[in-house]
Amino acid sequence: MSGRPSLRTPEVEKQILDALRLGQLHRPTVCKLVGISPRTLRAWRNQDPEFDSKLRAAEAKGEARLALIATQGAEEDPRLALDLLRARYPERWGRKHAQIEAQVKLDGERPPGLPRALRPAWDAAVKSNWKDRAACRELEIWWATGQTERPAQIEALRQLLGELEAEAGGKDDGPKGGAT
């Protein structure tokens, strides 16, 4: 008895791996792209450890590619650098942590060391009941780096990121560097 032909072909596998290498990290989206269900992909991975290994390597390359693009974008926009830090180290940079830290800092008056350039941001944040996102981001950058100049902030964030990666050491087996 002959069943229907398998959807798993070398061409479909190549499409899946290529899409993941490009950074389409969401497996269900990749499955839709090639016309299979996530359950089918999971079954293929469970049945074929070599394919599973290729799939994981393709995802790592896709992640490295996106990380490189995002890191290069952070050169121009320190807010993107903060977003990267929040995503990479949520325990230290995540919104919940920042909100707790901000609440502690906000209970009092303006911080004594608040630079003159940030006083308007502080006032805007207070006036909006801390809902002015631009003002809050400026203050977050200053709290994170102690700097007000953007080039210095970027450099300080870059140094901090290097320290955090060094601290993580061998804990992270993810991509470290360029993308394919």
Coordinates of C-alpha atoms in Angstrom, one line a residue:
M1 CA 0.0 0.0 0.0
S2 CA 1.5 3.3 -1.0
G3 CA 0.7 6.4 1.1
R4 CA 0.9 9.9 0.0
P5 CA 4.4 11.1 -0.9
S6 CA 6.5 12.7 1.9
L7 CA 6.7 16.4 2.0
R8 CA 10.2 16.0 3.2
T9 CA 12.5 16.5 0.2
P10 CA 16.0 17.9 -0.1
E11 CA 14.5 21.1 -1.6
V12 CA 12.1 21.6 1.3
E13 CA 14.9 20.9 3.8
K14 CA 17.1 23.5 2.0
Q15 CA 14.3 26.1 2.0
I16 CA 13.9 25.6 5.8
L17 CA 17.6 25.8 6.5
D18 CA 18.1 28.8 4.2
A19 CA 15.1 30.7 5.8
L20 CA 16.5 30.1 9.3
R21 CA 20.0 31.2 8.2
L22 CA 18.5 34.5 7.0
G23 CA 17.1 35.1 10.5
Q24 CA 13.5 33.9 10.2
L25 CA 13.8 32.5 13.7
H26 CA 10.2 31.7 14.3
R27 CA 9.8 28.1 13.3
P28 CA 6.1 28.2 12.7
T29 CA 6.6 31.0 10.1
V30 CA 9.3 28.9 8.3
C31 CA 6.9 25.9 8.4
K32 CA 4.2 28.0 6.7
L33 CA 6.7 29.2 4.1
V34 CA 7.4 25.6 3.0
G35 CA 3.8 24.3 3.5
I36 CA 4.2 22.0 6.5
S37 CA 3.0 22.2 10.1
P38 CA 5.2 22.8 13.1
R39 CA 4.2 19.3 14.3
T40 CA 5.6 17.8 11.1
L41 CA 8.9 19.7 11.5
R42 CA 9.1 18.5 15.1
A43 CA 8.6 14.9 13.9
W44 CA 11.4 15.3 11.3
R45 CA 13.7 16.6 14.0
N46 CA 12.9 13.8 16.4
Q47 CA 13.4 11.2 13.6
D48 CA 16.6 12.6 12.3
P49 CA 19.2 13.9 14.7
E50 CA 21.5 15.1 11.8
F51 CA 18.7 17.2 10.4
D52 CA 18.0 18.6 13.9
S53 CA 21.6 19.5 14.3
K54 CA 21.6 21.3 10.9
L55 CA 18.4 23.1 11.9
R56 CA 19.9 24.3 15.2
A57 CA 23.1 25.5 13.3
A58 CA 21.0 27.4 10.8
E59 CA 19.1 29.1 13.6
A60 CA 22.4 30.1 15.3
K61 CA 23.7 31.5 12.0
G62 CA 20.4 33.4 11.5
E63 CA 20.6 34.8 15.1
A64 CA 24.2 35.8 14.6
R65 CA 23.3 37.6 11.3
L66 CA 20.4 39.5 13.0
A67 CA 22.6 40.3 16.0
L68 CA 25.3 41.8 13.8
I69 CA 22.8 43.9 12.0
A70 CA 21.3 45.1 15.3
T71 CA 24.7 45.8 16.8
Q72 CA 25.7 47.8 13.8
G73 CA 22.4 49.8 14.1
A74 CA 23.2 50.5 17.7
E75 CA 26.2 52.5 16.6
E76 CA 23.8 55.1 15.4
D77 CA 21.0 54.8 18.0
P78 CA 21.9 54.2 21.7
R79 CA 18.2 53.3 22.4
L80 CA 18.8 50.2 20.2
A81 CA 21.8 49.4 22.3
L82 CA 19.6 49.5 25.4
D83 CA 17.0 47.3 23.7
L84 CA 19.8 44.8 22.8
L85 CA 20.9 44.8 26.4
R86 CA 17.4 44.3 27.6
A87 CA 16.9 41.3 25.3
R88 CA 20.3 39.8 26.0
Y89 CA 20.4 40.3 29.7
P90 CA 16.8 40.7 30.9
E91 CA 17.7 40.0 34.5
R92 CA 19.8 43.2 34.6
W93 CA 18.3 45.4 31.9
G94 CA 14.7 44.1 31.5
R95 CA 11.8 46.5 32.0
K96 CA 10.9 45.0 35.4
H97 CA 14.4 45.6 36.7
A98 CA 14.5 49.1 35.2
Q99 CA 11.1 50.0 36.7
I100 CA 12.2 48.8 40.2
E101 CA 15.4 50.7 39.9
A102 CA 13.6 53.8 38.6
Q103 CA 11.0 53.6 41.4
V104 CA 13.8 53.7 44.0
K105 CA 15.4 56.6 42.2
L106 CA 12.1 58.5 41.7
D107 CA 10.9 58.5 45.3
G108 CA 13.2 61.4 46.0
E109 CA 13.8 64.7 44.2
R110 CA 16.1 65.1 41.2
P111 CA 19.3 63.0 41.7
P112 CA 22.0 65.4 42.9
G113 CA 24.3 64.4 40.0
L114 CA 21.7 64.8 37.3
P115 CA 23.4 66.7 34.5
R116 CA 21.8 70.0 33.4
A117 CA 21.2 68.6 29.9
L118 CA 18.9 65.9 31.4
R119 CA 16.9 68.2 33.7
P120 CA 14.3 68.9 30.9
A121 CA 14.0 65.1 30.4
W122 CA 13.5 64.6 34.2
D123 CA 10.8 67.4 34.3
A124 CA 9.0 66.0 31.2
A125 CA 9.0 62.5 32.8
V126 CA 7.7 63.8 36.1
K127 CA 5.0 65.9 34.4
S128 CA 3.8 62.9 32.3
N129 CA 3.8 60.7 35.4
W130 CA 6.8 58.8 33.9
K131 CA 4.9 58.0 30.6
D132 CA 7.1 60.2 28.4
R133 CA 9.1 57.4 26.7
A134 CA 11.7 59.6 25.2
A135 CA 12.5 61.3 28.4
C136 CA 12.6 58.0 30.3
R137 CA 15.0 56.5 27.8
E138 CA 17.3 59.5 28.1
L139 CA 17.3 59.0 31.8
E140 CA 17.8 55.2 31.5
I141 CA 20.8 55.7 29.3
W142 CA 22.3 58.1 31.9
W143 CA 21.5 55.8 34.8
A144 CA 23.1 52.9 32.9
T145 CA 26.2 54.7 31.8
G146 CA 26.5 57.8 33.9
Q147 CA 27.1 59.7 30.6
T148 CA 25.0 62.4 28.7
E149 CA 26.9 62.5 25.4
R150 CA 25.7 59.9 23.0
P151 CA 29.1 58.9 21.7
A152 CA 30.3 58.4 25.2
Q153 CA 27.1 56.5 26.0
I154 CA 27.6 54.2 23.1
E155 CA 31.2 53.5 24.1
A156 CA 30.2 53.0 27.7
L157 CA 27.4 50.5 26.7
R158 CA 29.9 48.8 24.4
Q159 CA 32.4 48.4 27.2
L160 CA 29.6 47.2 29.6
L161 CA 28.5 44.7 27.0
G162 CA 32.1 43.4 26.7
E163 CA 32.3 43.0 30.5
L164 CA 29.0 41.2 30.6
E165 CA 30.0 38.8 27.8
A166 CA 33.3 38.2 29.5
E167 CA 31.5 37.6 32.8
A168 CA 29.2 35.1 31.0
G169 CA 32.3 33.3 29.7
G170 CA 31.7 29.8 28.8
K171 CA 28.0 29.9 30.0
D172 CA 26.8 31.0 26.5
D173 CA 27.4 28.7 23.6
G174 CA 25.7 31.1 21.2
P175 CA 27.2 32.9 18.3
K176 CA 30.1 35.3 19.1
G177 CA 30.9 37.5 16.2
G178 CA 30.1 37.8 12.5
A179 CA 27.3 36.3 10.6
T180 CA 27.3 34.3 7.4

